[in-house]
Amino acid sequence: MTIMEPNAAVDAGAPDLSAGIETALPGQIPGQRPGATSPDGDPSAAPSDGADIATPAPATDDAITRMAEEAAENVPITPVPLPILPVRMRTLSGTYRSPAAGYQMEFRADVDGARRLGRMSGDYYSVSGTSTSYFGSWTVDAVKVTATTSTLTIVGTARTTWSTSYTVARVTIPRTTISQSAAPATVRWFTPSGAAGAVYTCAWAASSFRVVELEQDCESNVTPFVSHDTATLPGGGADRILTVSRAYAEAGIRMLDTGGANIVRTAANHLWNNASLHHAMQRHFSRWAETPQFKVWLLHAWAHEFGVGLRGIMFDQQGLQRQGCASFYQAISAPTDTNRREQLYVHVHELGHCFNLFHSFHKNFMNPPLPNRPGSLSWMNYPQNYNPGGGAPGGAAAFWSAFPFQFDDLELAHLRHGFRNHVIMGGTPFGTGAALDVSSEYGDLVVDHTGLSLHIATSPARPVLGEPVVLEISLAAEAGRRLHHLEQLHPKYGQVTVAVSGPGGEVVVHKPPLEHCAEPAIIVAERGEEQRASAYIGYDAAEGHLFDAPGTYRIRAAYATPDGDVIVSNVATVRVAVPHSREEDDVAELMLQEETGMVLTLLGTDSDHLARGSAALQTVLDEHADSPMAIYARLAEGTNLARPFYEVLDDGSVRVRERDLDRAEALLRPAVDASRGDAGLDDATVFQTLGYLKHSHAEAGDDAGAEEIRADVVALARSKGAPRSVLEALDE
Amino acid sequence: VSDPDGVALELGGGFSDDEVVVVVDGRQVWRGTGVTTNWSVGLADVIHLPASARTVEVRVGRSSSSMSLPCPPDGDGEVRLRVDRCENGRLRLDFAPAGPVF
């Protein structure tokens, strides 16, 4: 699977994945189609107030290089006042979108309008076949803006979620009056030295920077908040009537209230806890899904078991986080202005957590940490914690007297321009703001008409440190869809790729130590088709052991179909537990030796080069035979003995160690028998092991033994509910 | 769950998949594993302790912190304690600050 880099110019020799994306031709102004007139070149476009306007230089290569270098310097923004025009011009800040072909860009300009930040950002979506998935994000923290009466030009150097040398963005947007249609933004990429990259033409989409669907449900004994008139109490900022949606609109976020509020009936004196809130979210949030999406749920509730002081909570910290929050009215239900103000504050605040915002005084606990801002007049502070410093009065009274009902600028930058997965509900875990995550590595399928679904789980579900982690892969397909035979769903065939995010947020795209090149084995799905495979993913060609520390890991897989679609799996979460005894610790040390991982990958070997790994597994068998991990040592050693081992000697001759079926059976049978129930090895590995044993018996001329094993494995697979594809493969 | 005359112990900030033991007057009254702070409220859990509690000790691994409660309790209503885990792993146990949490 080749994924081109979206900022680079399309390579003429490569497949064009970016239909609809302009590329600069030699001698052509980047982004300009042959014969087109550059809006920057309009001689009538003299600025009306002259001096403060940066006059665009002729668009030569040198000029582009200079512009790129200027942007790369990251100098602070020097706002250039826009020319005074006789007619009212459109505000250009907002969202723009390129056509849905190849890479689709959603572009956000933030250079004018309310609380302009002088930033721009964008997200890429990869459109492949009938599926669209998120690819990555970029953001420019400081832009340089120049304007003529006809065009606004924005230049800056981007941070990106993927590796690219095209980091300088130059954006031009024709200026139009409010009576004219909004013009498209043209985003051109350059390297810092001025080499031209891809060009995207993005049509105007919205004046907001993001659109979020808000679903609100209400506990039966609660009268939910509607609005607060800020003029009713002393405070900072302009007087206005604020709803939750209005407060977010002021931040540039369009909250679409999806209506259809449920009344959640509860018993008298009901106290919520985080588990019951999560359950209620899954039950009542009609748009809930275990996938990142700009959809969020707010429950107006009465009380939480944490106590009457708890006004609200972003409780959703299971699975994909930040999709739901709750506000508690127990202490603030009386219809007073003070309570309405507090209700508004709590709602906006909790939803802020769903956007991955931390408290102003907890920013240092984020990943990566930021300095705390206890003096922030923000929705995300606690009024009682307000401390402007410098001896100025702090506390709740001082806070409310100055609070302008808004997020602070850094929070606003996150909401508007943070990398998508750090902002979107169900994206990176709460508090993780910059570390790459699995969900960044494999984007979420935004549109999927492939008729395929990929599901992964780990075996064991809760391993102890050192225990091999096996990925169970299940691919379901609608009838008629083309897909690979189950054997080729193993990552070593390259159709399925796996990303693992470790406890610290670091992401590894798993590189199997062995890669198989094979003719694609394509099948056409029948009704109810399901292909299942399993793969040991604990050892990586580049990183070694992937699960070598206790903690929580998140895993996601992607499958490239024979027809060019790419589908992504659910996120499987696996927690690697700390060894709880000296013996578990000793076994973990043996299993996590570097060569042990490779021996497990090979399912045993006689190779001298991996002698220490083989010896470690033998030690597990000899000294820790009752350990749950001994089953993996039996599997590896037994499988190895069930096949001959060929060693090429220095003189070119080949020495053969013949298969030893008696010893192989003595190791594999206990491993299989221990796995006939729910414990032990995963089902696919058990079936594969018995299948291997059957094959070895047949190869050794023991047809009766082979048949006995075939009958056993088919019966076992049936009893475990294996799909037809697996039964057929075992019955061959 | 809440006892207006009882003692509540907030397990506050800094907990991350910890095993926490709460001892009251020398007797273990609560033990939790996987204790993790929810930073949206700066709390991992709230433990309700007997109203008669006089000394409270919290243990996480080799760290512990304890405090004695006044007898009779100061003021009316629930006594609320809070333990935070500092970056160096140490525990800080004290009365919980006043004010709402959200």
PDB file of N, CA and C in Angstrom, chain A residues 271 274 305-307 309-315 317 342 345-346 349-350 353 358-359 362 364-365 381-384 430 551 575, chain B residues 1-2 10 13-14 17 19 33-34 36-46 48 78 80 82 85 87 98-102:
ATOM      1  N   LEU A 271     -28.194   8.793  42.546  1.00  0.00           N
ATOM      2  CA  LEU A 271     -26.847   9.364  42.448  1.00  0.00           C
ATOM      3  C   LEU A 271     -26.144   8.707  41.270  1.00  0.00           C
ATOM      4  N   ASN A 274     -19.597   7.362  37.530  1.00  0.00           N
ATOM      5  CA  ASN A 274     -19.046   7.462  36.174  1.00  0.00           C
ATOM      6  C   ASN A 274     -19.455   6.287  35.299  1.00  0.00           C
ATOM      7  N   GLU A 305     -22.315  10.777  42.876  1.00  0.00           N
ATOM      8  CA  GLU A 305     -21.897  10.214  44.171  1.00  0.00           C
ATOM      9  C   GLU A 305     -20.644  10.868  44.733  1.00  0.00           C
ATOM     10  N   PHE A 306     -19.919  11.624  43.930  1.00  0.00           N
ATOM     11  CA  PHE A 306     -18.729  12.304  44.449  1.00  0.00           C
ATOM     12  C   PHE A 306     -19.103  13.409  45.444  1.00  0.00           C
ATOM     13  N   GLY A 307     -20.373  13.817  45.453  1.00  0.00           N
ATOM     14  CA  GLY A 307     -20.789  14.789  46.445  1.00  0.00           C
ATOM     15  C   GLY A 307     -21.481  15.986  45.849  1.00  0.00           C
ATOM     16  N   GLY A 309     -20.731  18.981  45.945  1.00  0.00           N
ATOM     17  CA  GLY A 309     -19.839  19.989  45.373  1.00  0.00           C
ATOM     18  C   GLY A 309     -19.501  19.745  43.918  1.00  0.00           C
ATOM     19  N   LEU A 310     -19.823  18.572  43.432  1.00  0.00           N
ATOM     20  CA  LEU A 310     -19.483  18.270  42.036  1.00  0.00           C
ATOM     21  C   LEU A 310     -20.545  18.857  41.118  1.00  0.00           C
ATOM     22  N   ARG A 311     -20.146  19.820  40.316  1.00  0.00           N
ATOM     23  CA  ARG A 311     -21.093  20.513  39.423  1.00  0.00           C
ATOM     24  C   ARG A 311     -21.150  19.873  38.038  1.00  0.00           C
ATOM     25  N   GLY A 312     -20.077  19.199  37.674  1.00  0.00           N
ATOM     26  CA  GLY A 312     -20.056  18.606  36.341  1.00  0.00           C
ATOM     27  C   GLY A 312     -18.853  17.709  36.190  1.00  0.00           C
ATOM     28  N   ILE A 313     -18.914  16.858  35.177  1.00  0.00           N
ATOM     29  CA  ILE A 313     -17.792  15.945  34.956  1.00  0.00           C
ATOM     30  C   ILE A 313     -17.773  15.515  33.493  1.00  0.00           C
ATOM     31  N   MET A 314     -16.567  15.374  32.974  1.00  0.00           N
ATOM     32  CA  MET A 314     -16.422  14.724  31.668  1.00  0.00           C
ATOM     33  C   MET A 314     -16.043  13.286  32.028  1.00  0.00           C
ATOM     34  N   PHE A 315     -17.060  12.463  32.087  1.00  0.00           N
ATOM     35  CA  PHE A 315     -16.892  11.123  32.652  1.00  0.00           C
ATOM     36  C   PHE A 315     -16.317  10.135  31.661  1.00  0.00           C
ATOM     37  N   GLN A 317     -14.072   8.240  30.002  1.00  0.00           N
ATOM     38  CA  GLN A 317     -12.651   7.904  29.915  1.00  0.00           C
ATOM     39  C   GLN A 317     -12.486   6.401  29.737  1.00  0.00           C
ATOM     40  N   GLU A 342     -23.938  30.031  36.600  1.00  0.00           N
ATOM     41  CA  GLU A 342     -23.100  28.879  36.932  1.00  0.00           C
ATOM     42  C   GLU A 342     -23.451  27.674  36.052  1.00  0.00           C
ATOM     43  N   TYR A 345     -21.820  28.209  32.839  1.00  0.00           N
ATOM     44  CA  TYR A 345     -20.379  28.032  32.985  1.00  0.00           C
ATOM     45  C   TYR A 345     -20.012  26.546  33.010  1.00  0.00           C
ATOM     46  N   VAL A 346     -20.791  25.790  33.776  1.00  0.00           N
ATOM     47  CA  VAL A 346     -20.477  24.359  33.910  1.00  0.00           C
ATOM     48  C   VAL A 346     -20.672  23.646  32.572  1.00  0.00           C
ATOM     49  N   HIS A 349     -17.911  24.568  30.190  1.00  0.00           N
ATOM     50  CA  HIS A 349     -16.677  24.026  30.763  1.00  0.00           C
ATOM     51  C   HIS A 349     -16.565  22.521  30.501  1.00  0.00           C
ATOM     52  N   GLU A 350     -17.619  21.780  30.804  1.00  0.00           N
ATOM     53  CA  GLU A 350     -17.543  20.324  30.611  1.00  0.00           C
ATOM     54  C   GLU A 350     -17.393  19.980  29.134  1.00  0.00           C
ATOM     55  N   HIS A 353     -13.920  20.193  28.105  1.00  0.00           N
ATOM     56  CA  HIS A 353     -13.141  18.972  28.365  1.00  0.00           C
ATOM     57  C   HIS A 353     -13.311  17.983  27.210  1.00  0.00           C
ATOM     58  N   PHE A 358      -7.918  21.078  29.191  1.00  0.00           N
ATOM     59  CA  PHE A 358      -7.710  20.864  30.622  1.00  0.00           C
ATOM     60  C   PHE A 358      -8.038  22.150  31.384  1.00  0.00           C
ATOM     61  N   HIS A 359      -8.158  21.999  32.700  1.00  0.00           N
ATOM     62  CA  HIS A 359      -8.348  23.186  33.541  1.00  0.00           C
ATOM     63  C   HIS A 359      -7.164  24.143  33.388  1.00  0.00           C
ATOM     64  N   HIS A 362      -4.473  23.033  35.581  1.00  0.00           N
ATOM     65  CA  HIS A 362      -3.995  21.652  35.434  1.00  0.00           C
ATOM     66  C   HIS A 362      -3.249  21.447  34.122  1.00  0.00           C
ATOM     67  N   ASN A 364      -0.351  21.697  33.401  1.00  0.00           N
ATOM     68  CA  ASN A 364       0.944  21.024  33.564  1.00  0.00           C
ATOM     69  C   ASN A 364       0.812  19.504  33.614  1.00  0.00           C
ATOM     70  N   PHE A 365      -0.415  19.013  33.716  1.00  0.00           N
ATOM     71  CA  PHE A 365      -0.605  17.568  33.723  1.00  0.00           C
ATOM     72  C   PHE A 365      -0.944  17.028  32.337  1.00  0.00           C
ATOM     73  N   ASN A 381     -11.273  27.746  33.748  1.00  0.00           N
ATOM     74  CA  ASN A 381     -10.714  27.970  35.082  1.00  0.00           C
ATOM     75  C   ASN A 381     -11.758  27.597  36.142  1.00  0.00           C
ATOM     76  N   TYR A 382     -11.360  27.574  37.383  1.00  0.00           N
ATOM     77  CA  TYR A 382     -12.306  27.549  38.492  1.00  0.00           C
ATOM     78  C   TYR A 382     -12.339  28.981  39.027  1.00  0.00           C
ATOM     79  N   PRO A 383     -13.512  29.590  39.135  1.00  0.00           N
ATOM     80  CA  PRO A 383     -13.534  30.964  39.662  1.00  0.00           C
ATOM     81  C   PRO A 383     -12.802  31.094  40.997  1.00  0.00           C
ATOM     82  N   GLN A 384     -12.995  30.099  41.888  1.00  0.00           N
ATOM     83  CA  GLN A 384     -12.350  30.218  43.203  1.00  0.00           C
ATOM     84  C   GLN A 384     -10.841  30.056  43.119  1.00  0.00           C
ATOM     85  N   PHE A 430      -7.965  11.872  26.815  1.00  0.00           N
ATOM     86  CA  PHE A 430      -8.068  13.166  27.488  1.00  0.00           C
ATOM     87  C   PHE A 430      -6.699  13.610  28.007  1.00  0.00           C
ATOM     88  N   GLY A 551       1.302  -1.384  31.257  1.00  0.00           N
ATOM     89  CA  GLY A 551       0.542  -0.205  30.872  1.00  0.00           C
ATOM     90  C   GLY A 551      -0.492  -0.539  29.817  1.00  0.00           C
ATOM     91  N   ARG A 575      -4.296  -4.044  28.243  1.00  0.00           N
ATOM     92  CA  ARG A 575      -3.516  -3.582  29.390  1.00  0.00           C
ATOM     93  C   ARG A 575      -2.554  -4.679  29.807  1.00  0.00           C
TER      94      ARG A 575
ATOM     95  N   VAL B   1     -25.096   7.347  49.714  1.00  0.00           N
ATOM     96  CA  VAL B   1     -23.652   7.172  49.784  1.00  0.00           C
ATOM     97  C   VAL B   1     -23.023   8.272  50.638  1.00  0.00           C
ATOM     98  N   SER B   2     -23.494   9.506  50.446  1.00  0.00           N
ATOM     99  CA  SER B   2     -22.894  10.623  51.163  1.00  0.00           C
ATOM    100  C   SER B   2     -23.497  10.726  52.565  1.00  0.00           C
ATOM    101  N   GLU B  10     -11.196  12.469  49.291  1.00  0.00           N
ATOM    102  CA  GLU B  10     -11.044  12.613  47.844  1.00  0.00           C
ATOM    103  C   GLU B  10      -9.681  12.058  47.439  1.00  0.00           C
ATOM    104  N   GLY B  13      -5.463  14.490  42.546  1.00  0.00           N
ATOM    105  CA  GLY B  13      -4.643  14.508  41.341  1.00  0.00           C
ATOM    106  C   GLY B  13      -3.439  13.599  41.419  1.00  0.00           C
ATOM    107  N   GLY B  14      -2.936  13.221  40.277  1.00  0.00           N
ATOM    108  CA  GLY B  14      -1.650  12.531  40.188  1.00  0.00           C
ATOM    109  C   GLY B  14      -1.710  11.022  40.219  1.00  0.00           C
ATOM    110  N   ASP B  17      -3.201   4.595  37.438  1.00  0.00           N
ATOM    111  CA  ASP B  17      -3.223   3.131  37.508  1.00  0.00           C
ATOM    112  C   ASP B  17      -2.567   2.633  38.793  1.00  0.00           C
ATOM    113  N   GLU B  19      -2.385   1.355  42.902  1.00  0.00           N
ATOM    114  CA  GLU B  19      -3.077   0.574  43.921  1.00  0.00           C
ATOM    115  C   GLU B  19      -3.048   1.406  45.196  1.00  0.00           C
ATOM    116  N   THR B  33      -7.588  -0.799  43.043  1.00  0.00           N
ATOM    117  CA  THR B  33      -6.531  -0.918  42.035  1.00  0.00           C
ATOM    118  C   THR B  33      -6.936  -0.128  40.802  1.00  0.00           C
ATOM    119  N   GLY B  34      -5.955   0.187  40.004  1.00  0.00           N
ATOM    120  CA  GLY B  34      -6.231   0.937  38.774  1.00  0.00           C
ATOM    121  C   GLY B  34      -6.745   2.337  39.044  1.00  0.00           C
ATOM    122  N   THR B  36      -7.023   6.009  38.965  1.00  0.00           N
ATOM    123  CA  THR B  36      -6.511   6.965  37.978  1.00  0.00           C
ATOM    124  C   THR B  36      -7.301   8.261  38.065  1.00  0.00           C
ATOM    125  N   THR B  37      -6.604   9.359  38.083  1.00  0.00           N
ATOM    126  CA  THR B  37      -7.260  10.663  38.190  1.00  0.00           C
ATOM    127  C   THR B  37      -8.024  10.995  36.910  1.00  0.00           C
ATOM    128  N   ASN B  38      -9.256  11.412  37.089  1.00  0.00           N
ATOM    129  CA  ASN B  38     -10.008  12.009  35.975  1.00  0.00           C
ATOM    130  C   ASN B  38      -9.734  13.512  36.056  1.00  0.00           C
ATOM    131  N   TRP B  39      -8.942  14.000  35.120  1.00  0.00           N
ATOM    132  CA  TRP B  39      -8.511  15.394  35.206  1.00  0.00           C
ATOM    133  C   TRP B  39      -9.623  16.377  34.886  1.00  0.00           C
ATOM    134  N   SER B  40     -10.770  15.896  34.455  1.00  0.00           N
ATOM    135  CA  SER B  40     -11.870  16.846  34.242  1.00  0.00           C
ATOM    136  C   SER B  40     -12.425  17.334  35.567  1.00  0.00           C
ATOM    137  N   VAL B  41     -12.166  16.599  36.633  1.00  0.00           N
ATOM    138  CA  VAL B  41     -12.581  17.045  37.959  1.00  0.00           C
ATOM    139  C   VAL B  41     -11.421  16.996  38.951  1.00  0.00           C
ATOM    140  N   GLY B  42     -10.261  16.542  38.491  1.00  0.00           N
ATOM    141  CA  GLY B  42      -9.113  16.421  39.382  1.00  0.00           C
ATOM    142  C   GLY B  42      -9.336  15.388  40.474  1.00  0.00           C
ATOM    143  N   LEU B  43     -10.173  14.407  40.202  1.00  0.00           N
ATOM    144  CA  LEU B  43     -10.487  13.377  41.193  1.00  0.00           C
ATOM    145  C   LEU B  43     -10.375  11.999  40.555  1.00  0.00           C
ATOM    146  N   ALA B  44      -9.876  11.060  41.361  1.00  0.00           N
ATOM    147  CA  ALA B  44      -9.901   9.666  40.922  1.00  0.00           C
ATOM    148  C   ALA B  44     -11.082   8.941  41.546  1.00  0.00           C
ATOM    149  N   ASP B  45     -11.405   9.308  42.777  1.00  0.00           N
ATOM    150  CA  ASP B  45     -12.518   8.654  43.463  1.00  0.00           C
ATOM    151  C   ASP B  45     -12.791   9.450  44.735  1.00  0.00           C
ATOM    152  N   VAL B  46     -13.928   9.187  45.325  1.00  0.00           N
ATOM    153  CA  VAL B  46     -14.245   9.755  46.644  1.00  0.00           C
ATOM    154  C   VAL B  46     -14.641   8.586  47.536  1.00  0.00           C
ATOM    155  N   HIS B  48     -15.920   7.203  51.162  1.00  0.00           N
ATOM    156  CA  HIS B  48     -16.647   7.624  52.364  1.00  0.00           C
ATOM    157  C   HIS B  48     -16.167   6.794  53.545  1.00  0.00           C
ATOM    158  N   GLU B  78     -20.174  17.423  56.542  1.00  0.00           N
ATOM    159  CA  GLU B  78     -19.187  16.415  56.164  1.00  0.00           C
ATOM    160  C   GLU B  78     -17.760  16.962  56.254  1.00  0.00           C
ATOM    161  N   ARG B  80     -14.227  16.812  54.743  1.00  0.00           N
ATOM    162  CA  ARG B  80     -13.763  16.371  53.433  1.00  0.00           C
ATOM    163  C   ARG B  80     -12.239  16.468  53.381  1.00  0.00           C
ATOM    164  N   ARG B  82      -8.537  15.387  51.288  1.00  0.00           N
ATOM    165  CA  ARG B  82      -8.088  15.186  49.910  1.00  0.00           C
ATOM    166  C   ARG B  82      -6.645  14.708  49.923  1.00  0.00           C
ATOM    167  N   ARG B  85      -1.295  12.964  44.708  1.00  0.00           N
ATOM    168  CA  ARG B  85       0.001  12.312  44.500  1.00  0.00           C
ATOM    169  C   ARG B  85       0.883  13.290  43.738  1.00  0.00           C
ATOM    170  N   GLU B  87       4.363  14.866  41.866  1.00  0.00           N
ATOM    171  CA  GLU B  87       5.164  14.345  40.752  1.00  0.00           C
ATOM    172  C   GLU B  87       6.288  13.427  41.230  1.00  0.00           C
ATOM    173  N   ALA B  98     -12.138  24.338  49.681  1.00  0.00           N
ATOM    174  CA  ALA B  98     -13.568  24.607  49.522  1.00  0.00           C
ATOM    175  C   ALA B  98     -13.874  24.967  48.076  1.00  0.00           C
ATOM    176  N   GLY B  99     -15.122  24.897  47.750  1.00  0.00           N
ATOM    177  CA  GLY B  99     -15.555  25.331  46.429  1.00  0.00           C
ATOM    178  C   GLY B  99     -15.994  24.182  45.559  1.00  0.00           C
ATOM    179  N   PRO B 100     -16.805  24.516  44.578  1.00  0.00           N
ATOM    180  CA  PRO B 100     -17.313  23.462  43.694  1.00  0.00           C
ATOM    181  C   PRO B 100     -16.223  22.876  42.812  1.00  0.00           C
ATOM    182  N   VAL B 101     -16.519  21.716  42.325  1.00  0.00           N
ATOM    183  CA  VAL B 101     -15.593  21.003  41.443  1.00  0.00           C
ATOM    184  C   VAL B 101     -16.338  20.686  40.164  1.00  0.00           C
ATOM    185  N   PHE B 102     -15.678  20.933  39.047  1.00  0.00           N
ATOM    186  CA  PHE B 102     -16.319  20.623  37.763  1.00  0.00           C
ATOM    187  C   PHE B 102     -15.286  20.557  36.680  1.00  0.00           C
TER     188      PHE B 102
END
